[in-house]
Amino acid sequence: MDNALSHRSTRLFAAIDVGALRQLLLLICLWLVSQFGAAQSAPRDYSISPPRVNYTAEGQVAVVSFTVSNQGGDASEPSQIIISEYQSGRVESVEPLPAIAADQARDFSIQLPLAELSTNGIVSFKIEAGIDAFELADSPIARDNSQLFHIDRAAAGDADGRDSMSEADSETGAVFDLSIPVVNLGINFLEDGIQVNDRRYSGGDILGAIGILALALFCLWLLSLILRLLFRRPPRFDVWQPPYAQPNWQDPNSEMGRRQSWQFHAQNSALSAPNAPDQVTVVKRLLDKQGVILGSWRVKAMRTVQYDIYGRINRTEALMPRKIISRLNRVIGRAPGYASDELHAALMPIAKSLSGYALGPVEKQNLMLPFALDIRFEGVTDDIRIQFELYQYGDSAWHLIDQWSPEFGSVGERVPEHFTFTINGQLSGESKKEYKRRLRDDVTQLLAGLFYDHQVEDAAAPGNPPAETDWINMEEEPLDGAPLDDDTDQTSIREP
């Protein structure tokens, strides 16, 4: 019984092994057939290199040399090489093209008798290889199956057999829609893209190139921005300490004490409109040693910022670029030779640019808020002078009642000074366009006021008589007891 079971098991295992072997062989055959079919289904893809043209020693025949390569699967049938005139389409030569195996290439040389050409001079030709039922004309796979070249019959007279034209010349002749001879560049505009010399680019290639170019330009812009931030620092407004700040306490009832207390109320050199009779105000003027206004001073920084009842709004701060500051410094240097209208004409473009930068960070709903304009000056200690002038309003005019130059503290070689002006925001019923125009004019007048000498120009105005010396009781001490100096020029400054 054991022998019977053993015999049956042996037959069973043998049957199983034979069946598995048959299935394995069948699978291998199917795989080989699929691979063979896949290899057969791969289409051929002919490509022709840019042709080169030589002339025989007799100058009667042009020899066109080129290479046809197969970048696809094996070719199963032969094809043709056709050379025709590009303009007229006249066929000049038809040559057989044998089937080329995959990844193989063949060189060809075709002779064209020059006597059979239709015209003299330069003749353009088109050469096509393998354009048939396997590679249809104008199909994507047949894009590289044609090339352009030209023959110069005048160059054929050179019987030295050398090349009549280089590869770049064959690509950039008159056969292109757009030719650039200087850089040997020719462009043809196709329905599905463009051809640059011997290379064709589809619409996707063009979009990709535009995207890469845009990315490169963005990277260059970002790099330039980083470099400007690193090496071109904008004007900064550090904390300003008056150069005439005195560490020593002065008796407020003394002349020096009263003057010292007035110095910190001077914001700029402009006389504001009076609000009440006998109003008192103080201004500071920047001069050089010869008395020229802003003569040796230079603007170092400027900024604008809006403010409300709670203070300045930092997000509206606008630092003026160096080009505005440089232009204003040039005007300051030439101001002594300007007439009034010339000065306004020189300041108008500066005021326009300044106004534009000032409105940049301002939101539309906050246009009605006023601006503070800060100007930081700097001068060399030995060349400049600061003069304070104290005025009181009376009899419809501003009257100078005191003037003095402060004593400087430890300021070093350069003296900093700071002016602050207030500019109205958008007024009620004023359109944004009108507001921009009015803001530009206000800034122009404000900058022109930096060069205004109240004592000289107003005293010399027609119909402005000199002020009486006894207009104020000398024994009284108005203005917190500020006395008059004996050498004070009591010129009457009329309200503008």
XYZ file of C-alpha atoms in Angstrom:
496
model
C 0.000 0.000 0.000
C 2.865 2.297 0.803
C 4.336 1.622 -2.627
C 1.052 2.552 -4.298
C 0.825 5.872 -2.440
C 4.412 6.673 -3.271
C 3.832 5.928 -6.931
C 0.741 8.128 -7.070
C 2.559 11.040 -5.358
C 5.411 10.833 -7.819
C 3.016 10.981 -10.792
C 1.160 13.946 -9.213
C 4.328 15.981 -8.671
C 5.501 15.201 -12.179
C 2.195 16.435 -13.587
C 2.436 19.603 -11.549
C 5.973 20.317 -12.689
C 5.115 19.838 -16.358
C 2.056 22.145 -16.095
C 4.021 24.883 -14.346
C 6.788 24.647 -16.902
C 4.312 24.975 -19.763
C 2.767 28.103 -18.167
C 6.191 29.650 -17.630
C 7.166 29.048 -21.238
C 3.882 30.553 -22.402
C 4.432 33.697 -20.352
C 7.957 34.072 -21.710
C 6.682 33.779 -25.255
C 3.977 36.359 -24.665
C 6.512 38.755 -23.174
C 8.869 38.337 -26.116
C 6.028 38.929 -28.565
C 4.974 42.099 -26.718
C 8.529 43.399 -26.698
C 8.897 42.645 -30.388
C 5.601 44.382 -31.118
C 6.635 47.368 -29.028
C 9.906 47.588 -30.907
C 8.068 47.395 -34.210
C 5.484 49.990 -33.135
C 8.115 52.656 -32.358
C 7.945 55.058 -35.347
C 10.966 56.267 -37.174
C 12.023 59.882 -36.738
C 14.307 61.252 -39.423
C 16.277 64.441 -38.831
C 18.386 66.365 -41.324
C 21.435 68.421 -40.382
C 22.009 71.974 -41.749
C 23.348 71.532 -45.301
C 26.662 72.869 -46.525
C 27.240 74.017 -50.102
C 30.500 73.620 -52.036
C 31.231 74.413 -55.667
C 33.227 72.338 -58.132
C 36.457 73.657 -59.532
C 34.752 74.507 -62.801
C 32.077 76.511 -61.019
C 29.272 74.748 -62.889
C 27.908 72.475 -60.157
C 26.898 73.090 -56.540
C 27.426 70.153 -54.180
C 24.971 70.077 -51.245
C 26.223 67.955 -48.302
C 24.105 66.954 -45.318
C 23.426 64.104 -42.899
C 20.134 62.274 -42.305
C 19.832 60.521 -38.925
C 17.075 58.318 -37.470
C 16.206 59.312 -33.899
C 13.261 56.910 -33.601
C 12.619 53.239 -34.380
C 13.873 51.197 -37.330
C 12.619 52.357 -40.710
C 10.847 49.613 -42.675
C 10.574 51.293 -46.083
C 12.749 53.642 -48.147
C 11.771 57.264 -48.738
C 12.902 60.285 -50.777
C 15.087 63.382 -50.535
C 13.554 66.352 -52.360
C 15.331 69.662 -53.081
C 13.111 72.510 -54.328
C 13.272 76.278 -54.737
C 11.938 77.940 -51.641
C 10.042 80.761 -53.348
C 8.564 79.040 -56.402
C 8.376 75.455 -55.118
C 10.030 74.130 -58.283
C 11.588 70.711 -57.666
C 15.280 70.628 -58.643
C 16.298 67.149 -57.460
C 14.697 63.949 -56.116
C 17.009 61.316 -54.625
C 16.164 57.991 -52.972
C 16.536 57.679 -49.207
C 17.180 54.096 -48.089
C 15.663 52.822 -44.869
C 17.847 53.816 -41.906
C 17.958 51.764 -38.724
C 17.310 53.267 -35.305
C 20.068 55.553 -33.981
C 21.898 55.397 -37.316
C 22.849 58.168 -39.761
C 23.885 58.457 -43.400
C 25.755 61.225 -45.214
C 24.558 62.469 -48.583
C 25.986 64.734 -51.281
C 23.719 65.907 -54.082
C 24.893 67.827 -57.121
C 22.840 70.701 -58.521
C 23.832 72.007 -61.980
C 23.940 75.774 -61.829
C 22.882 76.117 -65.468
C 19.456 74.717 -64.607
C 18.709 77.354 -61.977
C 15.833 79.673 -62.838
C 17.486 82.912 -61.727
C 20.934 84.384 -61.231
C 22.376 85.671 -57.987
C 21.359 84.132 -54.684
C 18.716 81.382 -54.936
C 17.021 79.953 -51.831
C 16.291 76.244 -51.575
C 14.460 73.895 -49.265
C 15.613 70.339 -48.675
C 13.224 67.674 -47.313
C 14.124 64.119 -46.238
C 11.675 61.346 -45.311
C 8.433 63.329 -45.486
C 5.888 60.649 -46.469
C 3.084 58.577 -44.939
C 5.224 57.759 -41.883
C 6.163 61.374 -41.180
C 3.450 63.623 -42.508
C 4.259 67.123 -43.678
C 3.726 69.865 -41.049
C 3.286 67.228 -38.308
C 5.254 67.552 -35.020
C 7.421 64.521 -35.835
C 8.410 66.007 -39.213
C 9.564 69.387 -37.873
C 13.251 68.500 -38.232
C 12.875 66.815 -41.630
C 13.531 69.989 -43.624
C 16.257 72.629 -43.813
C 16.833 75.821 -45.773
C 19.940 76.890 -47.676
C 20.863 79.134 -50.582
C 23.228 79.075 -53.541
C 25.163 82.128 -54.676
C 25.950 81.851 -58.377
C 28.404 84.720 -58.074
C 30.414 82.740 -55.502
C 30.492 79.770 -57.883
C 33.072 81.619 -59.972
C 35.644 80.937 -57.218
C 37.142 77.677 -58.486
C 38.888 76.716 -55.268
C 36.244 74.318 -54.045
C 35.891 75.968 -50.663
C 32.593 76.459 -48.778
C 30.576 79.274 -50.213
C 28.668 79.800 -47.012
C 28.936 78.766 -43.408
C 26.300 76.915 -41.498
C 25.091 80.111 -39.862
C 24.856 81.819 -43.248
C 22.705 79.007 -44.608
C 20.287 79.534 -41.805
C 19.949 83.288 -41.892
C 19.513 84.185 -45.527
C 16.575 85.898 -47.140
C 14.470 82.758 -46.711
C 13.500 83.682 -43.140
C 10.600 85.889 -42.166
C 12.971 87.945 -40.007
C 16.737 88.076 -40.530
C 19.388 89.761 -38.358
C 22.650 89.582 -40.339
C 24.835 91.116 -37.611
C 24.311 88.190 -35.239
C 23.516 85.632 -37.982
C 20.018 85.087 -36.676
C 16.988 84.073 -38.718
C 13.426 83.605 -37.490
C 10.428 81.957 -39.137
C 6.954 82.335 -37.649
C 5.092 79.025 -37.808
C 1.516 78.150 -36.965
C 2.517 76.153 -33.876
C 5.584 78.156 -32.829
C 8.703 79.731 -34.281
C 11.908 78.555 -35.939
C 15.181 80.168 -34.908
C 17.904 79.213 -37.384
C 17.723 75.400 -37.494
C 15.839 74.910 -34.234
C 12.069 74.932 -33.840
C 10.230 75.911 -30.700
C 6.612 75.135 -29.945
C 4.198 77.363 -28.081
C 4.966 75.548 -24.849
C 8.686 76.155 -25.330
C 8.042 79.852 -25.891
C 5.884 80.143 -22.764
C 8.538 78.299 -20.774
C 11.226 80.675 -22.048
C 9.072 83.686 -21.156
C 8.518 82.255 -17.683
C 12.240 81.682 -17.185
C 12.988 85.210 -18.410
C 10.381 86.681 -16.057
C 11.834 84.696 -13.163
C 15.340 85.865 -14.029
C 14.207 89.502 -14.181
C 12.443 89.129 -10.840
C 15.589 87.661 -9.280
C 17.673 90.531 -10.683
C 15.177 93.075 -9.323
C 15.209 91.361 -5.926
C 19.009 91.323 -5.924
C 19.156 95.024 -6.810
C 16.670 95.779 -4.029
C 18.792 93.891 -1.511
C 21.943 95.685 -2.664
C 20.223 99.069 -2.397
C 19.045 98.274 1.101
C 22.557 97.218 2.062
C 24.566 100.020 0.483
C 22.132 102.946 0.089
C 20.861 103.857 3.476
C 17.960 106.325 3.471
C 18.222 109.580 5.409
C 17.649 108.910 9.084
C 16.092 111.105 11.693
C 17.983 110.381 14.873
C 16.963 111.939 18.143
C 17.861 115.610 17.845
C 19.349 117.599 20.666
C 19.486 121.391 20.224
C 23.127 122.478 19.894
C 22.419 125.469 22.125
C 21.035 123.434 25.032
C 22.616 124.774 28.228
C 23.261 122.349 31.058
C 23.468 125.208 33.543
C 20.297 126.579 35.084
C 19.711 130.276 34.437
C 17.628 132.684 36.442
C 14.307 132.952 34.519
C 14.105 136.640 35.452
C 17.449 137.423 33.856
C 17.942 138.352 30.220
C 19.811 135.106 29.467
C 17.199 133.049 31.277
C 14.302 134.610 29.360
C 16.042 134.148 26.025
C 16.971 130.591 26.855
C 13.356 129.740 27.623
C 12.196 131.223 24.299
C 14.736 129.239 22.248
C 12.925 125.951 22.717
C 9.659 127.389 21.354
C 11.171 128.277 17.959
C 10.070 125.667 15.420
C 11.199 127.268 12.147
C 11.860 130.576 10.409
C 8.275 131.372 9.367
C 5.995 133.939 11.008
C 2.530 132.451 11.412
C -0.743 134.321 11.112
C -1.667 136.024 14.418
C -4.503 134.625 16.509
C -4.916 137.410 19.044
C -3.757 140.988 19.703
C -0.304 141.331 21.261
C 0.490 137.725 20.324
C 4.157 136.854 20.715
C 6.109 134.387 18.612
C 9.730 133.409 18.186
C 11.528 132.166 15.055
C 15.042 130.937 14.338
C 17.030 131.748 11.246
C 20.031 129.888 9.855
C 22.774 132.149 8.482
C 26.433 132.042 7.616
C 29.069 134.376 9.008
C 28.288 136.959 6.304
C 24.557 136.922 7.109
C 23.474 134.973 3.987
C 20.382 132.860 4.711
C 21.282 129.155 4.655
C 24.618 130.202 3.204
C 26.756 127.435 4.728
C 23.953 125.104 5.766
C 22.998 121.910 3.976
C 19.884 119.764 4.230
C 20.737 116.293 5.544
C 17.283 114.667 5.729
C 13.587 115.402 5.208
C 10.425 113.582 6.155
C 6.670 114.036 6.331
C 4.261 112.406 8.769
C 0.580 112.932 9.548
C -0.642 113.659 13.047
C -3.926 113.838 14.917
C -4.989 114.795 18.455
C -3.106 111.809 19.851
C 0.213 112.589 18.156
C 2.095 111.528 15.052
C 0.955 108.517 13.009
C 4.132 106.537 12.401
C 2.727 104.443 9.547
C 2.333 107.599 7.425
C 5.998 108.591 7.789
C 7.725 109.168 4.439
C 11.493 109.714 4.286
C 12.472 111.796 1.285
C 15.024 110.129 -1.046
C 18.471 111.553 -1.584
C 17.627 112.907 -5.035
C 15.137 115.385 -3.534
C 17.615 116.420 -0.836
C 20.399 116.883 -3.390
C 18.193 119.027 -5.631
C 17.179 121.212 -2.683
C 20.829 121.657 -1.655
C 21.665 122.762 -5.197
C 18.915 125.378 -5.007
C 20.227 126.540 -1.621
C 23.678 127.036 -3.133
C 22.281 129.100 -6.051
C 19.516 130.937 -4.159
C 21.447 134.237 -3.642
C 21.500 134.735 -7.431
C 17.817 133.921 -7.996
C 14.986 136.381 -8.377
C 11.719 135.556 -6.602
C 10.044 133.994 -9.651
C 13.220 132.028 -10.505
C 13.392 130.680 -6.962
C 9.773 129.491 -7.112
C 10.381 127.895 -10.515
C 13.400 126.006 -9.135
C 11.495 124.816 -6.058
C 8.303 123.773 -7.879
C 9.545 120.327 -9.152
C 11.067 119.617 -5.718
C 7.753 120.407 -4.044
C 5.878 118.227 -6.545
C 8.118 115.207 -5.868
C 7.998 115.799 -2.123
C 4.195 115.953 -2.170
C 4.011 112.707 -4.117
C 6.205 110.882 -1.609
C 4.253 112.388 1.283
C 0.901 111.105 -0.033
C 2.275 107.637 -0.812
C 1.608 105.960 2.575
C -1.563 107.969 3.320
C -4.910 106.176 3.214
C -7.819 107.807 1.421
C -9.919 108.260 4.551
C -7.050 110.078 6.299
C -6.340 112.731 3.674
C -7.882 115.435 5.856
C -5.233 115.027 8.583
C -2.446 117.645 8.590
C 1.191 116.907 7.827
C 4.315 117.695 9.796
C 7.303 118.424 7.558
C 10.660 117.949 9.290
C 13.879 119.281 7.779
C 17.230 118.409 9.305
C 20.082 120.865 8.596
C 23.788 120.608 9.246
C 26.574 123.162 9.135
C 30.247 123.520 10.011
C 30.701 125.178 13.398
C 33.102 127.881 12.204
C 30.996 128.867 9.161
C 27.424 129.111 10.461
C 25.328 131.206 12.810
C 21.889 130.702 14.385
C 19.809 133.801 15.121
C 16.618 133.902 17.183
C 14.086 136.686 16.635
C 11.229 137.546 18.986
C 8.157 139.264 17.498
C 4.944 140.712 18.892
C 1.817 141.476 16.905
C 0.334 144.935 17.119
C -1.108 147.615 14.821
C -1.684 144.967 12.090
C 2.015 144.136 11.906
C 4.630 141.930 13.467
C 7.239 143.960 15.407
C 10.718 142.741 16.229
C 11.349 143.229 19.937
C 14.458 141.120 20.494
C 17.066 139.093 18.633
C 20.107 137.126 19.753
C 22.487 134.315 18.848
C 22.629 131.387 21.254
C 25.682 130.054 22.964
C 26.619 126.627 21.653
C 27.357 123.718 23.904
C 29.726 120.897 23.052
C 28.655 120.285 19.455
C 31.898 119.218 17.813
C 32.837 120.111 14.256
C 29.281 120.095 12.857
C 26.121 121.713 14.169
C 22.734 120.016 13.651
C 19.521 122.035 13.404
C 15.904 121.047 12.960
C 12.898 122.821 11.413
C 9.311 121.589 11.708
C 6.443 122.943 9.602
C 2.730 122.163 9.567
C 0.845 121.638 6.288
C -2.941 121.468 6.035
C -4.597 118.239 4.916
C -7.505 117.984 2.467
C -10.004 120.758 3.120
C -13.755 120.428 3.141
C -15.189 120.477 -0.388
C -11.735 120.048 -1.940
C -11.323 117.243 -4.460
C -8.276 114.998 -4.371
C -6.917 116.553 -7.567
C -7.337 120.059 -6.149
C -5.760 118.921 -2.896
C -2.654 117.599 -4.669
C -2.267 120.848 -6.592
C -2.759 122.960 -3.493
C -0.363 120.770 -1.466
C 2.316 121.259 -4.115
C 1.819 125.038 -4.031
C 1.882 125.105 -0.208
C 5.146 123.165 -0.102
C 6.624 125.500 -2.728
C 5.702 128.563 -0.674
C 7.014 126.915 2.473
C 10.389 126.082 0.931
C 10.651 129.548 -0.581
C 9.991 130.983 2.891
C 13.248 129.451 4.086
C 15.057 132.205 2.136
C 12.805 135.055 3.292
C 14.333 137.821 5.415
C 11.476 139.432 7.354
C 13.450 142.488 8.443
C 15.061 143.384 5.125
C 12.321 142.559 2.604
C 9.319 143.815 4.572
C 11.019 147.005 5.665
C 11.915 147.762 2.064
C 8.375 147.131 0.814
C 6.629 150.217 -0.632
C 4.172 151.864 1.687
C 5.611 150.221 4.771
C 6.808 153.062 7.010
C 9.379 152.368 9.709
C 7.951 151.537 13.086
C 7.908 154.133 15.841
C 10.512 153.561 18.480
C 8.119 154.339 21.327
C 5.354 151.981 20.262
C 5.942 150.001 23.466
C 6.561 151.252 26.975
C 10.245 150.609 27.595
C 9.750 150.545 31.342
C 7.130 147.854 31.174
C 8.289 144.294 30.748
C 5.987 142.500 28.343
C 6.801 139.076 27.079
C 7.492 137.763 30.560
C 9.700 140.755 31.231
C 11.938 140.459 28.188
C 13.773 143.809 27.887
C 14.908 145.460 24.709
C 18.575 145.690 23.802
C 19.927 149.057 22.887
C 21.024 147.763 19.479
C 17.702 146.039 18.670
C 16.367 146.837 15.217
C 12.716 147.641 15.889
C 11.603 147.239 12.290
C 7.871 146.831 11.808
C 7.082 143.532 10.076
C 3.667 143.684 8.546
C 1.472 140.607 8.300
C 1.621 139.093 4.823
